[in-house]
Amino acid sequence: MPPTDASTDAEADPAPHQGEAADDTLDLELPDELVALFGDSPAGPGGSGPDRLGSGGPVGSGLCGPGADSAPSGSGLAAPEPLPDDVAQQWAGTDLLPRSGSAARRARPVVDDLLDSPGGWAPVTTPLGVFQLVPVRLERDLALLTQWMNDPAVAAFWDLAGPASVTAAHLRNQLDGDGRSVPCVGVLDGTPMSYWEIYRADLDPLARHYPARPHDTGLHLLIGGVADRGRGVGTTLLRAVADLVIDNRPNCPRVIAEPDLRNTPSVSAFLSAGFRFHAEVDLPDKRAALMVRDRALRNLL
């Protein structure tokens, strides 16, 4: 069940529909240069593309099943599923610790500055273990991500099932882009087990559908292993990654997500992770629940 305060808040202050401002939003006119960014660019990972975080991929793909948010911290969750031998070899010996100083700045593209370089964010300790975001490398990660995208529970919302070329095209759109979205593998205790997209919601087509604030940061995710789904893993990692964004992006006022409104387990997981249900928005491919985690409220929810 979602937290009582979140449910009460939703009933006492009905969420505005698309185009209606809310008390805690800043109704901004997008500058011309940002509008130009949206004009001819391919659909980004936010509102105008397939259902990513929405709830799809991440939370509705079986990542968090009914009651997932009730799993107690530190409970005896199943060990991560063993990786296929070829994938395990690709990850063997991978240096997961972030670099520091000038070496880190030289190693990361300048465009990463739009998101304050998620690849350099330090690992965090969660009730499930040590978690870290590691930027995607096609030569290392494509086979594993393709396998996840072809899981029927994931494919239903991410719409990226098919040969490796389909997943590769989706990843290259971000890797070769201007830095508005950074694809990462989520690594738990050394094992890759989830896929994340950290993106600038205020520079994404999603910003056309809600009153965006400068530096709003969006999340998309999916949990790859079936054993990791429906056990509260999604809720725990959503909170951890939202905290990572807030801690590493000092100008970011809010973390944003837009799960499909019909995906009750997804919305519940976000609520349990400290997000608020803010509004219903009509996106090109779905009616979404706009979920918001405020910097100012991070220690209260």
PDB file of C-alpha atoms in Angstrom:
ATOM      1  CA  MET A   1       0.000   0.000   0.000  1.00  0.00           C
ATOM      2  CA  PRO A   2       1.211   3.543  -0.689  1.00  0.00           C
ATOM      3  CA  PRO A   3       2.161   5.643   2.347  1.00  0.00           C
ATOM      4  CA  THR A   4      -0.913   7.069   4.080  1.00  0.00           C
ATOM      5  CA  ASP A   5       0.284  10.645   3.811  1.00  0.00           C
ATOM      6  CA  ALA A   6       0.708  10.313   0.067  1.00  0.00           C
ATOM      7  CA  SER A   7      -2.760   8.876  -0.369  1.00  0.00           C
ATOM      8  CA  THR A   8      -4.288  11.556   1.824  1.00  0.00           C
ATOM      9  CA  ASP A   9      -2.479  14.289  -0.041  1.00  0.00           C
ATOM     10  CA  ALA A  10      -3.798  13.018  -3.340  1.00  0.00           C
ATOM     11  CA  GLU A  11      -7.363  13.084  -2.056  1.00  0.00           C
ATOM     12  CA  ALA A  12      -7.168  16.453  -0.334  1.00  0.00           C
ATOM     13  CA  ASP A  13      -5.494  18.225  -3.235  1.00  0.00           C
ATOM     14  CA  PRO A  14      -6.592  16.642  -6.515  1.00  0.00           C
ATOM     15  CA  ALA A  15      -3.788  16.587  -9.064  1.00  0.00           C
ATOM     16  CA  PRO A  16      -4.215  19.090 -11.892  1.00  0.00           C
ATOM     17  CA  HIS A  17      -4.594  17.822 -15.433  1.00  0.00           C
ATOM     18  CA  GLN A  18      -2.364  18.755 -18.291  1.00  0.00           C
ATOM     19  CA  GLY A  19      -1.886  22.496 -18.603  1.00  0.00           C
ATOM     20  CA  GLU A  20      -2.972  23.347 -15.056  1.00  0.00           C
ATOM     21  CA  ALA A  21      -0.350  24.793 -12.752  1.00  0.00           C
ATOM     22  CA  ALA A  22       0.089  23.408  -9.246  1.00  0.00           C
ATOM     23  CA  ASP A  23       1.074  25.116  -6.010  1.00  0.00           C
ATOM     24  CA  ASP A  24       4.663  23.910  -6.009  1.00  0.00           C
ATOM     25  CA  THR A  25       5.455  24.348  -9.688  1.00  0.00           C
ATOM     26  CA  LEU A  26       6.943  27.259 -11.531  1.00  0.00           C
ATOM     27  CA  ASP A  27       4.970  27.841 -14.710  1.00  0.00           C
ATOM     28  CA  LEU A  28       7.773  28.743 -17.087  1.00  0.00           C
ATOM     29  CA  GLU A  29       7.723  29.863 -20.700  1.00  0.00           C
ATOM     30  CA  LEU A  30      10.364  27.729 -22.401  1.00  0.00           C
ATOM     31  CA  PRO A  31      13.156  29.833 -23.927  1.00  0.00           C
ATOM     32  CA  ASP A  32      13.391  29.788 -27.721  1.00  0.00           C
ATOM     33  CA  GLU A  33      16.682  27.901 -27.629  1.00  0.00           C
ATOM     34  CA  LEU A  34      15.070  25.074 -25.641  1.00  0.00           C
ATOM     35  CA  VAL A  35      12.075  24.952 -27.959  1.00  0.00           C
ATOM     36  CA  ALA A  36      14.529  24.681 -30.851  1.00  0.00           C
ATOM     37  CA  LEU A  37      16.142  21.675 -29.189  1.00  0.00           C
ATOM     38  CA  PHE A  38      12.805  19.856 -29.290  1.00  0.00           C
ATOM     39  CA  GLY A  39      11.937  20.775 -32.839  1.00  0.00           C
ATOM     40  CA  ASP A  40      13.521  18.157 -35.087  1.00  0.00           C
ATOM     41  CA  SER A  41      15.167  15.871 -32.576  1.00  0.00           C
ATOM     42  CA  PRO A  42      14.108  12.223 -32.296  1.00  0.00           C
ATOM     43  CA  ALA A  43      11.842  11.288 -29.457  1.00  0.00           C
ATOM     44  CA  GLY A  44      13.817  11.393 -26.255  1.00  0.00           C
ATOM     45  CA  PRO A  45      13.559   9.005 -23.347  1.00  0.00           C
ATOM     46  CA  GLY A  46      10.813  11.046 -21.738  1.00  0.00           C
ATOM     47  CA  GLY A  47       7.196  11.665 -22.598  1.00  0.00           C
ATOM     48  CA  SER A  48       7.353  11.418 -26.375  1.00  0.00           C
ATOM     49  CA  GLY A  49       8.996   8.036 -26.714  1.00  0.00           C
ATOM     50  CA  PRO A  50       8.004   4.517 -25.686  1.00  0.00           C
ATOM     51  CA  ASP A  51       6.892   4.038 -22.110  1.00  0.00           C
ATOM     52  CA  ARG A  52      10.195   4.033 -20.298  1.00  0.00           C
ATOM     53  CA  LEU A  53      10.129   4.582 -16.611  1.00  0.00           C
ATOM     54  CA  GLY A  54       6.692   5.080 -16.804  1.00  0.00           C
ATOM     55  CA  SER A  55       6.041   2.125 -15.728  1.00  0.00           C
ATOM     56  CA  GLY A  56       6.812   0.418 -17.420  1.00  0.00           C
ATOM     57  CA  GLY A  57      10.043  -0.552 -18.042  1.00  0.00           C
ATOM     58  CA  PRO A  58      11.062   0.059 -14.643  1.00  0.00           C
ATOM     59  CA  VAL A  59       8.457  -0.474 -12.236  1.00  0.00           C
ATOM     60  CA  GLY A  60       5.778  -2.116 -14.232  1.00  0.00           C
ATOM     61  CA  SER A  61       8.012  -4.614 -15.905  1.00  0.00           C
ATOM     62  CA  GLY A  62       7.718  -6.831 -12.915  1.00  0.00           C
ATOM     63  CA  LEU A  63      10.415  -4.862 -11.173  1.00  0.00           C
ATOM     64  CA  CYS A  64       7.960  -4.097  -8.401  1.00  0.00           C
ATOM     65  CA  GLY A  65       4.977  -6.346  -8.166  1.00  0.00           C
ATOM     66  CA  PRO A  66       1.995  -5.876  -5.878  1.00  0.00           C
ATOM     67  CA  GLY A  67       3.102  -5.287  -2.337  1.00  0.00           C
ATOM     68  CA  ALA A  68       6.707  -4.738  -3.349  1.00  0.00           C
ATOM     69  CA  ASP A  69       6.950  -1.583  -1.304  1.00  0.00           C
ATOM     70  CA  SER A  70       6.249  -3.528   1.856  1.00  0.00           C
ATOM     71  CA  ALA A  71       9.458  -5.568   1.779  1.00  0.00           C
ATOM     72  CA  PRO A  72      11.389  -4.698   4.947  1.00  0.00           C
ATOM     73  CA  SER A  73      14.799  -3.119   4.693  1.00  0.00           C
ATOM     74  CA  GLY A  74      17.556  -5.665   4.863  1.00  0.00           C
ATOM     75  CA  SER A  75      15.153  -8.579   4.456  1.00  0.00           C
ATOM     76  CA  GLY A  76      16.480 -11.816   3.059  1.00  0.00           C
ATOM     77  CA  LEU A  77      16.083 -11.034  -0.611  1.00  0.00           C
ATOM     78  CA  ALA A  78      17.123 -13.645  -3.112  1.00  0.00           C
ATOM     79  CA  ALA A  79      20.697 -13.459  -4.333  1.00  0.00           C
ATOM     80  CA  PRO A  80      21.111 -11.851  -7.783  1.00  0.00           C
ATOM     81  CA  GLU A  81      20.617 -14.264 -10.657  1.00  0.00           C
ATOM     82  CA  PRO A  82      23.903 -15.533 -12.120  1.00  0.00           C
ATOM     83  CA  LEU A  83      24.918 -13.754 -15.292  1.00  0.00           C
ATOM     84  CA  PRO A  84      25.444 -15.651 -18.559  1.00  0.00           C
ATOM     85  CA  ASP A  85      29.098 -16.694 -18.890  1.00  0.00           C
ATOM     86  CA  ASP A  86      29.827 -14.301 -21.753  1.00  0.00           C
ATOM     87  CA  VAL A  87      28.350 -11.345 -19.853  1.00  0.00           C
ATOM     88  CA  ALA A  88      30.181 -12.283 -16.658  1.00  0.00           C
ATOM     89  CA  GLN A  89      33.452 -12.307 -18.594  1.00  0.00           C
ATOM     90  CA  GLN A  90      32.707  -8.847 -19.993  1.00  0.00           C
ATOM     91  CA  TRP A  91      32.215  -7.493 -16.477  1.00  0.00           C
ATOM     92  CA  ALA A  92      35.095  -9.392 -14.865  1.00  0.00           C
ATOM     93  CA  GLY A  93      37.690  -6.972 -13.566  1.00  0.00           C
ATOM     94  CA  THR A  94      35.636  -3.903 -14.420  1.00  0.00           C
ATOM     95  CA  ASP A  95      36.786  -0.908 -12.393  1.00  0.00           C
ATOM     96  CA  LEU A  96      33.537   0.304 -10.860  1.00  0.00           C
ATOM     97  CA  LEU A  97      35.020   3.011  -8.651  1.00  0.00           C
ATOM     98  CA  PRO A  98      34.605   6.531 -10.039  1.00  0.00           C
ATOM     99  CA  ARG A  99      37.710   8.343 -11.119  1.00  0.00           C
ATOM    100  CA  SER A 100      38.644  11.643  -9.560  1.00  0.00           C
ATOM    101  CA  GLY A 101      40.384  14.851 -10.477  1.00  0.00           C
ATOM    102  CA  SER A 102      41.576  15.757 -13.965  1.00  0.00           C
ATOM    103  CA  ALA A 103      41.668  12.113 -15.118  1.00  0.00           C
ATOM    104  CA  ALA A 104      37.907  11.863 -14.600  1.00  0.00           C
ATOM    105  CA  ARG A 105      37.290  15.081 -16.499  1.00  0.00           C
ATOM    106  CA  ARG A 106      39.361  13.874 -19.435  1.00  0.00           C
ATOM    107  CA  ALA A 107      37.642  10.473 -19.448  1.00  0.00           C
ATOM    108  CA  ARG A 108      34.088  11.829 -19.716  1.00  0.00           C
ATOM    109  CA  PRO A 109      32.634  13.783 -22.634  1.00  0.00           C
ATOM    110  CA  VAL A 110      32.000  17.458 -22.027  1.00  0.00           C
ATOM    111  CA  VAL A 111      28.314  16.981 -22.866  1.00  0.00           C
ATOM    112  CA  ASP A 112      27.927  15.046 -19.613  1.00  0.00           C
ATOM    113  CA  ASP A 113      27.998  18.413 -17.877  1.00  0.00           C
ATOM    114  CA  LEU A 114      24.286  18.739 -18.641  1.00  0.00           C
ATOM    115  CA  LEU A 115      23.770  16.058 -15.973  1.00  0.00           C
ATOM    116  CA  ASP A 116      26.846  16.584 -13.777  1.00  0.00           C
ATOM    117  CA  SER A 117      28.462  13.357 -14.996  1.00  0.00           C
ATOM    118  CA  PRO A 118      26.509  10.431 -13.479  1.00  0.00           C
ATOM    119  CA  GLY A 119      29.433   8.174 -14.328  1.00  0.00           C
ATOM    120  CA  GLY A 120      31.455   9.871 -11.627  1.00  0.00           C
ATOM    121  CA  TRP A 121      28.908   9.543  -8.840  1.00  0.00           C
ATOM    122  CA  ALA A 122      30.206   7.507  -5.930  1.00  0.00           C
ATOM    123  CA  PRO A 123      28.641   4.156  -4.947  1.00  0.00           C
ATOM    124  CA  VAL A 124      26.026   4.221  -2.193  1.00  0.00           C
ATOM    125  CA  THR A 125      25.237   1.673   0.488  1.00  0.00           C
ATOM    126  CA  THR A 126      21.589   0.576   0.494  1.00  0.00           C
ATOM    127  CA  PRO A 127      19.728  -2.031   2.567  1.00  0.00           C
ATOM    128  CA  LEU A 128      20.259  -4.363  -0.400  1.00  0.00           C
ATOM    129  CA  GLY A 129      23.998  -3.819  -0.755  1.00  0.00           C
ATOM    130  CA  VAL A 130      26.389  -1.395  -2.442  1.00  0.00           C
ATOM    131  CA  PHE A 131      24.808   0.163  -5.510  1.00  0.00           C
ATOM    132  CA  GLN A 132      26.439   2.119  -8.312  1.00  0.00           C
ATOM    133  CA  LEU A 133      25.472   3.620 -11.659  1.00  0.00           C
ATOM    134  CA  VAL A 134      27.948   2.654 -14.391  1.00  0.00           C
ATOM    135  CA  PRO A 135      27.633   4.357 -17.812  1.00  0.00           C
ATOM    136  CA  VAL A 136      26.668   1.964 -20.597  1.00  0.00           C
ATOM    137  CA  ARG A 137      29.394   0.654 -22.912  1.00  0.00           C
ATOM    138  CA  LEU A 138      27.942  -0.976 -25.993  1.00  0.00           C
ATOM    139  CA  GLU A 139      30.728  -3.525 -26.409  1.00  0.00           C
ATOM    140  CA  ARG A 140      30.264  -4.707 -22.839  1.00  0.00           C
ATOM    141  CA  ASP A 141      26.554  -4.259 -22.163  1.00  0.00           C
ATOM    142  CA  LEU A 142      24.625  -4.703 -25.400  1.00  0.00           C
ATOM    143  CA  ALA A 143      24.064  -8.467 -25.079  1.00  0.00           C
ATOM    144  CA  LEU A 144      22.750  -8.189 -21.518  1.00  0.00           C
ATOM    145  CA  LEU A 145      20.519  -5.189 -22.213  1.00  0.00           C
ATOM    146  CA  THR A 146      19.113  -6.884 -25.321  1.00  0.00           C
ATOM    147  CA  GLN A 147      18.283  -9.939 -23.218  1.00  0.00           C
ATOM    148  CA  TRP A 148      16.433  -7.742 -20.707  1.00  0.00           C
ATOM    149  CA  MET A 149      14.563  -5.849 -23.419  1.00  0.00           C
ATOM    150  CA  ASN A 150      13.275  -9.159 -24.810  1.00  0.00           C
ATOM    151  CA  ASP A 151      11.791 -10.235 -21.488  1.00  0.00           C
ATOM    152  CA  PRO A 152       8.025 -10.082 -22.199  1.00  0.00           C
ATOM    153  CA  ALA A 153       7.362  -8.177 -18.961  1.00  0.00           C
ATOM    154  CA  VAL A 154       9.865  -5.507 -19.977  1.00  0.00           C
ATOM    155  CA  ALA A 155       9.007  -5.464 -23.678  1.00  0.00           C
ATOM    156  CA  ALA A 156       5.362  -4.715 -22.907  1.00  0.00           C
ATOM    157  CA  PHE A 157       6.340  -1.230 -21.761  1.00  0.00           C
ATOM    158  CA  TRP A 158       9.734  -0.458 -23.282  1.00  0.00           C
ATOM    159  CA  ASP A 159       8.837  -1.596 -26.795  1.00  0.00           C
ATOM    160  CA  LEU A 160      12.458  -2.496 -27.605  1.00  0.00           C
ATOM    161  CA  ALA A 161      12.140  -6.246 -28.140  1.00  0.00           C
ATOM    162  CA  GLY A 162      13.958  -7.687 -31.128  1.00  0.00           C
ATOM    163  CA  PRO A 163      17.531  -8.154 -32.271  1.00  0.00           C
ATOM    164  CA  ALA A 164      20.478  -6.397 -30.669  1.00  0.00           C
ATOM    165  CA  SER A 165      20.329  -3.703 -33.336  1.00  0.00           C
ATOM    166  CA  VAL A 166      17.056  -2.413 -31.857  1.00  0.00           C
ATOM    167  CA  THR A 167      18.546  -1.941 -28.396  1.00  0.00           C
ATOM    168  CA  ALA A 168      21.782  -0.584 -29.890  1.00  0.00           C
ATOM    169  CA  ALA A 169      19.908   2.097 -31.827  1.00  0.00           C
ATOM    170  CA  HIS A 170      18.111   3.211 -28.657  1.00  0.00           C
ATOM    171  CA  LEU A 171      21.389   3.419 -26.747  1.00  0.00           C
ATOM    172  CA  ARG A 172      23.304   5.195 -29.531  1.00  0.00           C
ATOM    173  CA  ASN A 173      20.595   7.842 -29.686  1.00  0.00           C
ATOM    174  CA  GLN A 174      21.703   8.799 -26.179  1.00  0.00           C
ATOM    175  CA  LEU A 175      25.408   7.979 -26.324  1.00  0.00           C
ATOM    176  CA  ASP A 176      25.871  10.036 -29.498  1.00  0.00           C
ATOM    177  CA  GLY A 177      23.480  12.775 -28.409  1.00  0.00           C
ATOM    178  CA  ASP A 178      24.017  16.110 -26.707  1.00  0.00           C
ATOM    179  CA  GLY A 179      24.136  14.757 -23.164  1.00  0.00           C
ATOM    180  CA  ARG A 180      20.511  15.289 -22.192  1.00  0.00           C
ATOM    181  CA  SER A 181      20.182  11.584 -21.343  1.00  0.00           C
ATOM    182  CA  VAL A 182      22.818   9.235 -19.926  1.00  0.00           C
ATOM    183  CA  PRO A 183      22.142   5.461 -20.038  1.00  0.00           C
ATOM    184  CA  CYS A 184      23.614   3.501 -17.126  1.00  0.00           C
ATOM    185  CA  VAL A 185      23.755  -0.036 -15.822  1.00  0.00           C
ATOM    186  CA  GLY A 186      22.778  -0.387 -12.168  1.00  0.00           C
ATOM    187  CA  VAL A 187      25.312  -2.570 -10.380  1.00  0.00           C
ATOM    188  CA  LEU A 188      24.433  -4.111  -7.008  1.00  0.00           C
ATOM    189  CA  ASP A 189      27.293  -5.669  -5.051  1.00  0.00           C
ATOM    190  CA  GLY A 190      29.274  -5.981  -8.264  1.00  0.00           C
ATOM    191  CA  THR A 191      26.472  -7.559 -10.312  1.00  0.00           C
ATOM    192  CA  PRO A 192      24.742  -5.664 -13.157  1.00  0.00           C
ATOM    193  CA  MET A 193      21.015  -6.015 -12.450  1.00  0.00           C
ATOM    194  CA  SER A 194      19.155  -2.949 -13.726  1.00  0.00           C
ATOM    195  CA  TYR A 195      19.129  -0.354 -16.490  1.00  0.00           C
ATOM    196  CA  TRP A 196      18.693   3.385 -15.874  1.00  0.00           C
ATOM    197  CA  GLU A 197      18.325   6.537 -17.917  1.00  0.00           C
ATOM    198  CA  ILE A 198      19.141   9.771 -16.132  1.00  0.00           C
ATOM    199  CA  TYR A 199      17.805  12.629 -18.233  1.00  0.00           C
ATOM    200  CA  ARG A 200      17.165  16.354 -18.153  1.00  0.00           C
ATOM    201  CA  ALA A 201      13.382  16.503 -17.916  1.00  0.00           C
ATOM    202  CA  ASP A 202      13.429  20.266 -18.520  1.00  0.00           C
ATOM    203  CA  LEU A 203      15.244  19.742 -21.852  1.00  0.00           C
ATOM    204  CA  ASP A 204      13.174  16.720 -22.872  1.00  0.00           C
ATOM    205  CA  PRO A 205       9.935  16.709 -24.890  1.00  0.00           C
ATOM    206  CA  LEU A 206       8.266  15.843 -21.560  1.00  0.00           C
ATOM    207  CA  ALA A 207       8.688  19.519 -20.633  1.00  0.00           C
ATOM    208  CA  ARG A 208       5.956  20.362 -23.128  1.00  0.00           C
ATOM    209  CA  HIS A 209       3.471  18.557 -20.919  1.00  0.00           C
ATOM    210  CA  TYR A 210       4.124  19.969 -17.452  1.00  0.00           C
ATOM    211  CA  PRO A 211       5.412  23.258 -15.973  1.00  0.00           C
ATOM    212  CA  ALA A 212       9.089  22.317 -15.901  1.00  0.00           C
ATOM    213  CA  ARG A 213      11.697  23.943 -13.711  1.00  0.00           C
ATOM    214  CA  PRO A 214      15.305  24.439 -14.772  1.00  0.00           C
ATOM    215  CA  HIS A 215      17.421  21.354 -14.075  1.00  0.00           C
ATOM    216  CA  ASP A 216      14.471  19.037 -13.337  1.00  0.00           C
ATOM    217  CA  THR A 217      15.959  15.553 -13.685  1.00  0.00           C
ATOM    218  CA  GLY A 218      14.043  12.499 -14.857  1.00  0.00           C
ATOM    219  CA  LEU A 219      14.499   8.776 -14.210  1.00  0.00           C
ATOM    220  CA  HIS A 220      13.702   5.718 -16.305  1.00  0.00           C
ATOM    221  CA  LEU A 221      14.577   2.232 -15.155  1.00  0.00           C
ATOM    222  CA  LEU A 222      14.018  -1.466 -15.478  1.00  0.00           C
ATOM    223  CA  ILE A 223      15.026  -4.338 -13.232  1.00  0.00           C
ATOM    224  CA  GLY A 224      16.628  -7.061 -15.319  1.00  0.00           C
ATOM    225  CA  GLY A 225      16.504 -10.151 -13.131  1.00  0.00           C
ATOM    226  CA  VAL A 226      13.169 -11.795 -12.410  1.00  0.00           C
ATOM    227  CA  ALA A 227      14.375 -12.708  -8.903  1.00  0.00           C
ATOM    228  CA  ASP A 228      14.884  -9.002  -8.140  1.00  0.00           C
ATOM    229  CA  ARG A 229      11.315  -8.024  -9.033  1.00  0.00           C
ATOM    230  CA  GLY A 230       8.384  -7.727  -6.681  1.00  0.00           C
ATOM    231  CA  ARG A 231      10.502  -7.741  -3.515  1.00  0.00           C
ATOM    232  CA  GLY A 232      10.844  -4.050  -2.787  1.00  0.00           C
ATOM    233  CA  VAL A 233      14.068  -3.786  -4.807  1.00  0.00           C
ATOM    234  CA  GLY A 234      12.613  -1.153  -7.128  1.00  0.00           C
ATOM    235  CA  THR A 235      11.442   1.035  -4.244  1.00  0.00           C
ATOM    236  CA  THR A 236      14.826   0.856  -2.514  1.00  0.00           C
ATOM    237  CA  LEU A 237      16.786   1.669  -5.661  1.00  0.00           C
ATOM    238  CA  LEU A 238      14.411   4.443  -6.748  1.00  0.00           C
ATOM    239  CA  ARG A 239      15.011   6.197  -3.437  1.00  0.00           C
ATOM    240  CA  ALA A 240      18.770   5.616  -3.673  1.00  0.00           C
ATOM    241  CA  VAL A 241      19.071   6.966  -7.211  1.00  0.00           C
ATOM    242  CA  ALA A 242      16.807   9.949  -6.500  1.00  0.00           C
ATOM    243  CA  ASP A 243      19.120  10.743  -3.577  1.00  0.00           C
ATOM    244  CA  LEU A 244      22.136  10.376  -5.854  1.00  0.00           C
ATOM    245  CA  VAL A 245      20.630  12.909  -8.255  1.00  0.00           C
ATOM    246  CA  ILE A 246      19.869  15.384  -5.484  1.00  0.00           C
ATOM    247  CA  ASP A 247      23.288  14.965  -3.858  1.00  0.00           C
ATOM    248  CA  ASN A 248      25.254  15.276  -7.097  1.00  0.00           C
ATOM    249  CA  ARG A 249      23.176  17.870  -8.953  1.00  0.00           C
ATOM    250  CA  PRO A 250      23.039  20.920  -6.658  1.00  0.00           C
ATOM    251  CA  ASN A 251      20.908  22.907  -9.121  1.00  0.00           C
ATOM    252  CA  CYS A 252      18.270  20.190  -9.463  1.00  0.00           C
ATOM    253  CA  PRO A 253      15.111  21.120  -7.524  1.00  0.00           C
ATOM    254  CA  ARG A 254      13.133  17.930  -8.247  1.00  0.00           C
ATOM    255  CA  VAL A 255      13.418  14.397  -9.550  1.00  0.00           C
ATOM    256  CA  ILE A 256      10.668  13.588 -12.059  1.00  0.00           C
ATOM    257  CA  ALA A 257       9.067  10.377 -13.308  1.00  0.00           C
ATOM    258  CA  GLU A 258       6.045   9.642 -15.506  1.00  0.00           C
ATOM    259  CA  PRO A 259       4.760   6.068 -15.079  1.00  0.00           C
ATOM    260  CA  ASP A 260       1.673   4.910 -16.885  1.00  0.00           C
ATOM    261  CA  LEU A 261      -1.307   5.853 -14.740  1.00  0.00           C
ATOM    262  CA  ARG A 262      -2.713   2.337 -15.088  1.00  0.00           C
ATOM    263  CA  ASN A 263       0.399   0.778 -13.594  1.00  0.00           C
ATOM    264  CA  THR A 264      -0.576   0.675  -9.954  1.00  0.00           C
ATOM    265  CA  PRO A 265       2.524  -1.240  -8.743  1.00  0.00           C
ATOM    266  CA  SER A 266       4.740   1.363 -10.382  1.00  0.00           C
ATOM    267  CA  VAL A 267       2.959   4.328  -8.849  1.00  0.00           C
ATOM    268  CA  SER A 268       2.991   2.573  -5.470  1.00  0.00           C
ATOM    269  CA  ALA A 269       6.742   1.998  -5.704  1.00  0.00           C
ATOM    270  CA  PHE A 270       7.366   5.674  -6.416  1.00  0.00           C
ATOM    271  CA  LEU A 271       5.187   6.741  -3.520  1.00  0.00           C
ATOM    272  CA  SER A 272       7.059   4.392  -1.206  1.00  0.00           C
ATOM    273  CA  ALA A 273      10.352   5.815  -2.480  1.00  0.00           C
ATOM    274  CA  GLY A 274       9.458   9.354  -1.408  1.00  0.00           C
ATOM    275  CA  PHE A 275       7.849  10.638  -4.615  1.00  0.00           C
ATOM    276  CA  ARG A 276       4.526  12.494  -4.620  1.00  0.00           C
ATOM    277  CA  PHE A 277       1.713  11.994  -7.102  1.00  0.00           C
ATOM    278  CA  HIS A 278       1.523  15.456  -8.600  1.00  0.00           C
ATOM    279  CA  ALA A 279      -0.662  15.353 -11.710  1.00  0.00           C
ATOM    280  CA  GLU A 280      -2.118  13.341 -14.542  1.00  0.00           C
ATOM    281  CA  VAL A 281      -0.608  14.264 -17.906  1.00  0.00           C
ATOM    282  CA  ASP A 282      -1.526  13.199 -21.416  1.00  0.00           C
ATOM    283  CA  LEU A 283       1.611  12.113 -23.255  1.00  0.00           C
ATOM    284  CA  PRO A 284       1.681  11.020 -26.894  1.00  0.00           C
ATOM    285  CA  ASP A 285       1.635   7.328 -25.997  1.00  0.00           C
ATOM    286  CA  LYS A 286       0.006   7.150 -22.577  1.00  0.00           C
ATOM    287  CA  ARG A 287      -1.804   8.910 -19.766  1.00  0.00           C
ATOM    288  CA  ALA A 288       0.881   9.244 -17.147  1.00  0.00           C
ATOM    289  CA  ALA A 289       1.120   9.871 -13.441  1.00  0.00           C
ATOM    290  CA  LEU A 290       3.582  12.705 -12.932  1.00  0.00           C
ATOM    291  CA  MET A 291       5.635  11.719  -9.897  1.00  0.00           C
ATOM    292  CA  VAL A 292       7.848  14.265  -8.142  1.00  0.00           C
ATOM    293  CA  ARG A 293      10.487  13.971  -5.453  1.00  0.00           C
ATOM    294  CA  ASP A 294      11.307  17.435  -4.111  1.00  0.00           C
ATOM    295  CA  ARG A 295      14.706  18.353  -2.775  1.00  0.00           C
ATOM    296  CA  ALA A 296      13.024  20.319   0.028  1.00  0.00           C
ATOM    297  CA  LEU A 297      10.959  17.301   1.109  1.00  0.00           C
ATOM    298  CA  ARG A 298      13.558  14.546   0.727  1.00  0.00           C
ATOM    299  CA  ASN A 299      13.899  14.016   4.475  1.00  0.00           C
ATOM    300  CA  LEU A 300      10.154  14.156   5.125  1.00  0.00           C
ATOM    301  CA  LEU A 301       8.840  11.558   2.645  1.00  0.00           C
TER     302      LEU A 301
END
